[in-house]
Amino acid sequence: KLSRAGRRRTAFKVLEWLSDRKRGIHANAYNSLITGLMKDGDEADAIAIFERMKQDRVAPTLYTYTAVMRALAHVQGWESAHRMFSELVVHGSLKPDVAMYNTMLAAYGRGHKLERVLQTWERMRKEGCVENVGTYCLLVSTFVQTNQADLALDAYARMNSQGLKATDGIYRGLVCVCATQGRWLVALTFFKEMLESGCKPTIVTYNVLMRALGKAGKWEIVLDLLPRMKASGVAPDFYTVNAVLNGLIAAREFDRAMLFFHSVKSSGMKLDREVYNVILVACQKSKNWEAALSLVQEMEQTGIAPNEVTFGPLLVACENAKQVEVALRLYEHMKQRRCVPNTHVVASLIRACGKELMWQQARNIYRVSSPNVYVYNALIDAYCRSQKYHLAKKVDRRMIEEGCQRNNVTNLL
């Protein structure tokens, strides 16, 4: 009664008093105290009560062992719980119930021990112990964490065959693991089933599903999910915006991407650098260097610091539009901001200079870079365009000396 009333310390003192006077104490008294301490997060004290129980020669029950295994897993890790389970069950004669099996599945799952989870599940079935919804929640959770979509689907099918109803967590896990593996149609099916059963998707569920749909080019479905998401009280976040934008860009729906970006901005949602970097890719691929330049200026005006990823699409857009002077000014601006351009940006700058026969500027950019085959190819091309063939051959020799492997473009040049 004291344990259930939350007076754990008083119960502990009464237990000590009875134990010291060799009064008979039933196992349920210890179990109540252990359970109370576990609820309070005092797993170490729960283990100490178990040791006292053994000293008093009170035989632990199945419930006691289950609670102590749970405490051991929390305090000392899955290995300690596994040792007790092995001693009592694998090498002993104790026959576990579903609660004990679930405790071990949880311990192994937290330790990301997939093989142990599968062994325990197999043993559970061989022993004729019927799984409950909690078992399947733990199984699906582990299979999601270890990216095992097929195992998660197998667990769901077995659960269905037993007439058990999936929980919110099971549906969310199934949607996420299938979406992550690119199985967007299966993920979408579970998502719809989830809604029909009255379960509620979280922001993570929506975002993972939208990202998978976007990669598959199903941007119409992505846009259809947005109003449903808002109607269910789930507010879009940066990851949602990125998922929608990436989906539209992958489908080459650049105008729709720009419209969506501006609608999000006008809604009052504060955008971060990642969102701007994504929409800049749309500007690059649509060869809209002016829009890209305007967005970077907007970022700086609103206090969002561009990085090397930000400048990349803008510089490529300038290269494609033959805006070499703008590209060179941006390169200087990058250096002022201490943004180190990656080899992709450097190659783009060199190509832009080469197309305008500005081989000296191309060489200057190359000299302060860490070149790879793409940078070397861009410089060779720049020299060739300006008919500086001896310099091009010199770069080719330097490339070989540095151990940089030629590719087909190098050979063609």
Tab-separated table of C-alpha atoms in Angstrom, residues 7 18 22 24 29 70 75 130 132 141 149 152 156 169 175 182 195 197 244 246 276 304 306 337 353 356 368 393:
chain	number	residue	atom	x	y	z
A	7	ARG	CA	5.675	6.523	-0.157
A	18	LEU	CA	10.609	-6.622	9.057
A	22	LYS	CA	13.203	-12.150	10.628
A	24	GLY	CA	8.133	-13.478	6.994
A	29	ALA	CA	5.964	-6.910	-0.961
A	70	ARG	CA	14.450	-4.140	-16.977
A	75	VAL	CA	21.487	0.858	-15.360
A	130	VAL	CA	1.965	-15.581	-27.948
A	132	ASN	CA	1.017	-9.041	-27.850
A	141	SER	CA	10.957	-0.184	-33.491
A	149	ALA	CA	12.014	-2.980	-43.887
A	152	ALA	CA	9.197	-4.895	-40.153
A	156	TYR	CA	3.218	-6.486	-39.260
A	169	GLY	CA	4.056	3.886	-33.311
A	175	VAL	CA	5.933	4.401	-43.088
A	182	GLY	CA	12.543	4.201	-51.447
A	195	LEU	CA	-5.307	7.646	-41.269
A	197	SER	CA	-7.546	3.586	-38.458
A	244	VAL	CA	8.633	19.717	-51.221
A	246	ASN	CA	13.561	18.859	-53.633
A	276	TYR	CA	17.667	29.024	-49.490
A	304	ILE	CA	21.355	34.610	-42.957
A	306	PRO	CA	25.660	32.270	-47.034
A	337	ARG	CA	33.397	35.981	-46.167
A	353	CYS	CA	36.807	32.296	-67.510
A	356	GLU	CA	35.554	34.209	-72.317
A	368	VAL	CA	44.889	28.865	-54.933
A	393	LYS	CA	50.292	20.197	-71.933
